[in-house]
Amino acid sequence: MSSIVCTLENVRVLKRSETGKPDRADVESAFRTIIRWTGDDPERDGLVDTPARVARAFEEYFAGYDQDPALILQKTFEIIEGYDEMIVLRGIRFESHCEHHLAPIIGRAWVAYIPSGRVVGISKLARVVEVYAKRLQIQEKMTAQIADAIEETLNPQGVGVIIKATHHCMSTRGVHQPDTDLVTSRMLGCFRDNALTRQEFLAMVDC
Ligand SMILES: [Zn+2]
C-alpha cells in the first residue's frame, strides 16, 4: 500500500517538475484555503464542489497561456487581386482578467491592418485577441501585444488596434465607478505615420 502511495507521489512530483506548474489538486486545495479565509466552510454542502469548479473555470479564463499567436497567424493567403486597402475587424468581444486583482476586464477590440502581399483569415484576428485576453493582463499591454503579434507575423504596411473595456476592479470594488471605460490604442507603420490612414481607421471605430 505504502509503495503505491509512494509511486503516485513520484508521478506527481515528476509532473510538477516537467511542467513547472502546480497540479489540479494543489489548485483546489488553494481555493479551499481561500474559502476558509473568507470565513465560510469549504466542506459544507453548497461549497464542497466549488474548488473543483473554480479550478475548471480558471482553466478556461487562462487558456491563452497554452496558445501561440504567431502560430495562429502563420497561415496566410497570397493576395492575387492586389488588394492593399485597410482590413478592419470591428468590435471583437473579449473577456480578460486584470493582473492586479484577478478581476474581469470586459471589452471590445478593433483590429486593423493594411496588408503588404499577404492576408490572414479574419477569424484569426479574433483568435489572437482571445489568446491574449485569456491571460492575466493589463489593457495597455494587451493592446500592444495584439498589434505587435500582427506586425511581426504578417509584416503588413501598418497595424492599428483599439481596445475599449470596463474593469471590474474599478466598477465593483475600489473607487466603484461602474460607468467608466478605458480606451487604449496602438498604431504601427502607416497607421502611426499617416494621419489620413489613422483617421480612416478611427472613423470605423464606433466607441
Ligand atoms: Zn485590477
Tab-separated table of C-alpha atoms and ligand atoms in Angstrom:
chain	number	residue	atom	x	y	z
A	1	MET	CA	0.000	0.000	0.000
A	2	SER	CA	2.681	2.448	1.017
A	3	SER	CA	4.664	1.654	-2.118
A	4	ILE	CA	1.652	2.556	-4.291
A	5	VAL	CA	1.277	5.877	-2.495
A	6	CYS	CA	4.974	6.435	-2.911
A	7	THR	CA	4.725	5.724	-6.647
A	8	LEU	CA	1.780	8.102	-7.084
A	9	GLU	CA	3.702	10.783	-5.196
A	10	ASN	CA	6.650	10.275	-7.516
A	11	VAL	CA	4.424	10.628	-10.570
A	12	ARG	CA	3.010	13.820	-9.124
A	13	VAL	CA	6.461	15.236	-8.384
A	14	LEU	CA	7.643	14.292	-11.853
A	15	LYS	CA	4.640	16.005	-13.461
A	16	ARG	CA	5.284	19.169	-11.493
A	17	SER	CA	8.943	19.321	-12.385
A	18	GLU	CA	8.195	18.611	-16.045
A	19	THR	CA	5.733	21.450	-16.470
A	20	GLY	CA	6.791	23.779	-13.672
A	21	LYS	CA	3.100	24.110	-12.797
A	22	PRO	CA	1.185	23.042	-9.697
A	23	ASP	CA	-1.303	20.287	-10.420
A	24	ARG	CA	-5.093	20.387	-10.106
A	25	ALA	CA	-5.118	19.027	-6.520
A	26	ASP	CA	-2.827	21.860	-5.375
A	27	VAL	CA	-5.090	24.445	-7.003
A	28	GLU	CA	-8.261	23.004	-5.462
A	29	SER	CA	-6.565	22.987	-2.059
A	30	ALA	CA	-5.634	26.662	-2.537
A	31	PHE	CA	-9.263	27.546	-3.284
A	32	ARG	CA	-10.383	25.640	-0.155
A	33	THR	CA	-7.940	27.813	1.822
A	34	ILE	CA	-9.400	30.984	0.260
A	35	ILE	CA	-12.952	29.885	1.141
A	36	ARG	CA	-11.867	29.215	4.744
A	37	TRP	CA	-10.177	32.643	4.782
A	38	THR	CA	-13.436	34.372	3.772
A	39	GLY	CA	-14.983	32.870	6.910
A	40	ASP	CA	-17.019	30.091	5.280
A	41	ASP	CA	-16.705	26.318	5.486
A	42	PRO	CA	-15.387	24.659	2.292
A	43	GLU	CA	-16.792	21.289	3.446
A	44	ARG	CA	-20.423	22.385	3.668
A	45	ASP	CA	-22.842	21.049	1.019
A	46	GLY	CA	-23.047	24.137	-1.147
A	47	LEU	CA	-19.285	24.632	-1.279
A	48	VAL	CA	-17.835	21.139	-1.347
A	49	ASP	CA	-17.513	21.026	-5.150
A	50	THR	CA	-16.687	24.707	-5.539
A	51	PRO	CA	-12.867	24.419	-5.533
A	52	ALA	CA	-13.032	21.919	-8.431
A	53	ARG	CA	-15.487	24.134	-10.326
A	54	VAL	CA	-13.354	27.237	-9.821
A	55	ALA	CA	-10.249	25.357	-10.971
A	56	ARG	CA	-12.078	24.381	-14.195
A	57	ALA	CA	-13.266	27.976	-14.633
A	58	PHE	CA	-9.695	29.218	-14.216
A	59	GLU	CA	-8.524	26.740	-16.864
A	60	GLU	CA	-10.963	28.441	-19.228
A	61	TYR	CA	-10.125	32.011	-18.127
A	62	PHE	CA	-6.416	31.426	-18.656
A	63	ALA	CA	-6.387	29.069	-21.630
A	64	GLY	CA	-4.345	31.621	-23.575
A	65	TYR	CA	-1.058	30.597	-21.968
A	66	ASP	CA	-1.069	27.347	-23.952
A	67	GLN	CA	-1.575	29.066	-27.298
A	68	ASP	CA	0.887	30.819	-29.565
A	69	PRO	CA	-0.496	33.805	-31.552
A	70	ALA	CA	2.334	33.538	-34.086
A	71	LEU	CA	1.163	30.008	-34.992
A	72	ILE	CA	-2.439	31.224	-35.342
A	73	LEU	CA	-1.373	33.994	-37.731
A	74	GLN	CA	1.064	31.890	-39.722
A	75	LYS	CA	-1.476	30.518	-42.184
A	76	THR	CA	-1.849	33.368	-44.653
A	77	PHE	CA	-3.240	33.740	-48.153
A	78	GLU	CA	-1.462	35.397	-51.035
A	79	ILE	CA	-3.302	38.385	-52.411
A	80	ILE	CA	-3.990	37.652	-56.038
A	81	GLU	CA	-6.142	40.672	-56.883
A	82	GLY	CA	-3.651	43.185	-55.476
A	83	TYR	CA	-5.837	44.195	-52.533
A	84	ASP	CA	-3.864	46.671	-50.452
A	85	GLU	CA	-6.574	48.606	-48.626
A	86	MET	CA	-7.418	48.606	-44.957
A	87	ILE	CA	-8.877	45.451	-43.388
A	88	VAL	CA	-10.770	46.082	-40.157
A	89	LEU	CA	-12.404	43.597	-37.816
A	90	ARG	CA	-14.652	45.645	-35.572
A	91	GLY	CA	-15.951	45.153	-32.051
A	92	ILE	CA	-14.321	41.825	-31.158
A	93	ARG	CA	-15.799	40.995	-27.776
A	94	PHE	CA	-13.370	39.619	-25.184
A	95	GLU	CA	-13.215	38.691	-21.516
A	96	SER	CA	-9.952	39.019	-19.664
A	97	HIS	CA	-8.693	39.378	-16.076
A	98	CYS	CA	-6.552	42.137	-14.625
A	99	GLU	CA	-3.219	41.050	-13.278
A	100	HIS	CA	-3.546	43.289	-10.219
A	101	HIS	CA	-6.810	41.929	-8.774
A	102	LEU	CA	-7.783	38.932	-10.963
A	103	ALA	CA	-10.965	40.915	-11.623
A	104	PRO	CA	-12.726	40.673	-15.005
A	105	ILE	CA	-11.937	43.081	-17.832
A	106	ILE	CA	-14.826	43.005	-20.319
A	107	GLY	CA	-14.432	44.799	-23.579
A	108	ARG	CA	-14.180	45.026	-27.335
A	109	ALA	CA	-11.258	45.296	-29.704
A	110	TRP	CA	-11.000	46.875	-33.149
A	111	VAL	CA	-8.153	45.384	-35.160
A	112	ALA	CA	-6.988	46.795	-38.484
A	113	TYR	CA	-4.098	46.310	-40.855
A	114	ILE	CA	-3.071	47.225	-44.365
A	115	PRO	CA	-1.507	44.149	-45.938
A	116	SER	CA	1.622	44.036	-47.994
A	117	GLY	CA	1.193	40.938	-50.111
A	118	ARG	CA	-0.469	38.509	-47.708
A	119	VAL	CA	-3.688	38.465	-45.709
A	120	VAL	CA	-4.812	36.263	-42.857
A	121	GLY	CA	-8.256	34.693	-42.349
A	122	ILE	CA	-10.371	37.235	-40.455
A	123	SER	CA	-11.302	34.775	-37.722
A	124	LYS	CA	-7.592	34.578	-36.890
A	125	LEU	CA	-7.621	38.247	-35.834
A	126	ALA	CA	-10.356	37.458	-33.317
A	127	ARG	CA	-8.416	34.392	-32.146
A	128	VAL	CA	-5.303	36.494	-31.462
A	129	VAL	CA	-7.384	38.873	-29.332
A	130	GLU	CA	-8.784	35.871	-27.450
A	131	VAL	CA	-5.373	34.284	-26.813
A	132	TYR	CA	-4.018	37.444	-25.201
A	133	ALA	CA	-7.277	38.094	-23.339
A	134	LYS	CA	-7.163	34.658	-21.734
A	135	ARG	CA	-4.101	35.560	-19.711
A	136	LEU	CA	-3.535	37.846	-16.728
A	137	GLN	CA	-3.480	41.264	-18.305
A	138	ILE	CA	-3.315	44.978	-18.127
A	139	GLN	CA	-5.178	46.581	-21.011
A	140	GLU	CA	-2.248	48.658	-22.232
A	141	LYS	CA	-0.030	45.570	-22.519
A	142	MET	CA	-2.725	43.509	-24.242
A	143	THR	CA	-3.275	46.266	-26.844
A	144	ALA	CA	0.432	46.339	-27.652
A	145	GLN	CA	0.761	42.546	-27.737
A	146	ILE	CA	-2.040	42.163	-30.302
A	147	ALA	CA	-0.579	44.852	-32.587
A	148	ASP	CA	2.969	43.538	-32.242
A	149	ALA	CA	1.960	39.927	-32.997
A	150	ILE	CA	0.230	41.015	-36.229
A	151	GLU	CA	3.137	43.241	-37.205
A	152	GLU	CA	5.769	40.566	-36.564
A	153	THR	CA	3.931	37.699	-38.228
A	154	LEU	CA	2.250	39.366	-41.233
A	155	ASN	CA	4.741	42.189	-41.797
A	156	PRO	CA	1.977	44.468	-43.155
A	157	GLN	CA	2.226	48.146	-44.137
A	158	GLY	CA	0.681	49.043	-40.810
A	159	VAL	CA	-1.427	47.855	-37.879
A	160	GLY	CA	-3.950	49.625	-35.673
A	161	VAL	CA	-5.524	48.217	-32.505
A	162	ILE	CA	-8.045	49.974	-30.267
A	163	ILE	CA	-9.469	48.421	-27.115
A	164	LYS	CA	-12.316	49.735	-25.032
A	165	ALA	CA	-13.080	47.882	-21.804
A	166	THR	CA	-14.624	48.100	-18.371
A	167	HIS	CA	-12.536	46.948	-15.444
A	168	HIS	CA	-14.397	45.203	-12.649
A	169	CYS	CA	-11.615	46.121	-10.228
A	170	MET	CA	-12.864	49.700	-10.702
A	171	SER	CA	-16.587	49.084	-11.140
A	172	THR	CA	-17.340	46.555	-8.380
A	173	ARG	CA	-14.661	47.470	-5.813
A	174	GLY	CA	-12.189	50.253	-5.036
A	175	VAL	CA	-13.485	53.530	-6.457
A	176	HIS	CA	-16.797	51.938	-7.628
A	177	GLN	CA	-17.103	53.649	-10.988
A	178	PRO	CA	-19.433	51.361	-12.981
A	179	ASP	CA	-19.863	53.695	-15.947
A	180	THR	CA	-16.224	54.273	-16.819
A	181	ASP	CA	-14.329	52.503	-19.543
A	182	LEU	CA	-10.724	52.601	-20.590
A	183	VAL	CA	-9.694	53.166	-24.205
A	184	THR	CA	-6.207	52.222	-25.363
A	185	SER	CA	-4.629	52.133	-28.810
A	186	ARG	CA	-1.502	51.119	-30.612
A	187	MET	CA	-0.707	52.311	-34.123
A	188	LEU	CA	2.222	50.899	-36.084
A	189	GLY	CA	3.648	51.572	-39.558
A	190	CYS	CA	1.378	53.663	-41.772
A	191	PHE	CA	-1.242	53.885	-39.009
A	192	ARG	CA	1.310	55.796	-36.962
A	193	ASP	CA	2.955	57.780	-39.758
A	194	ASN	CA	-0.040	58.690	-41.919
A	195	ALA	CA	-2.730	60.856	-40.297
A	196	LEU	CA	-5.255	60.044	-43.062
A	197	THR	CA	-4.876	56.297	-42.547
A	198	ARG	CA	-5.272	56.713	-38.817
A	199	GLN	CA	-8.379	58.871	-39.319
A	200	GLU	CA	-9.897	56.340	-41.713
A	201	PHE	CA	-9.481	53.668	-39.024
A	202	LEU	CA	-10.784	55.853	-36.196
A	203	ALA	CA	-13.875	56.705	-38.270
A	204	MET	CA	-14.700	52.968	-38.366
A	205	VAL	CA	-14.470	52.626	-34.601
A	206	ASP	CA	-17.868	53.267	-33.046
A	207	CYS	CA	-16.744	53.611	-29.466
B	1	ZN	ZN	-7.326	45.450	-11.319
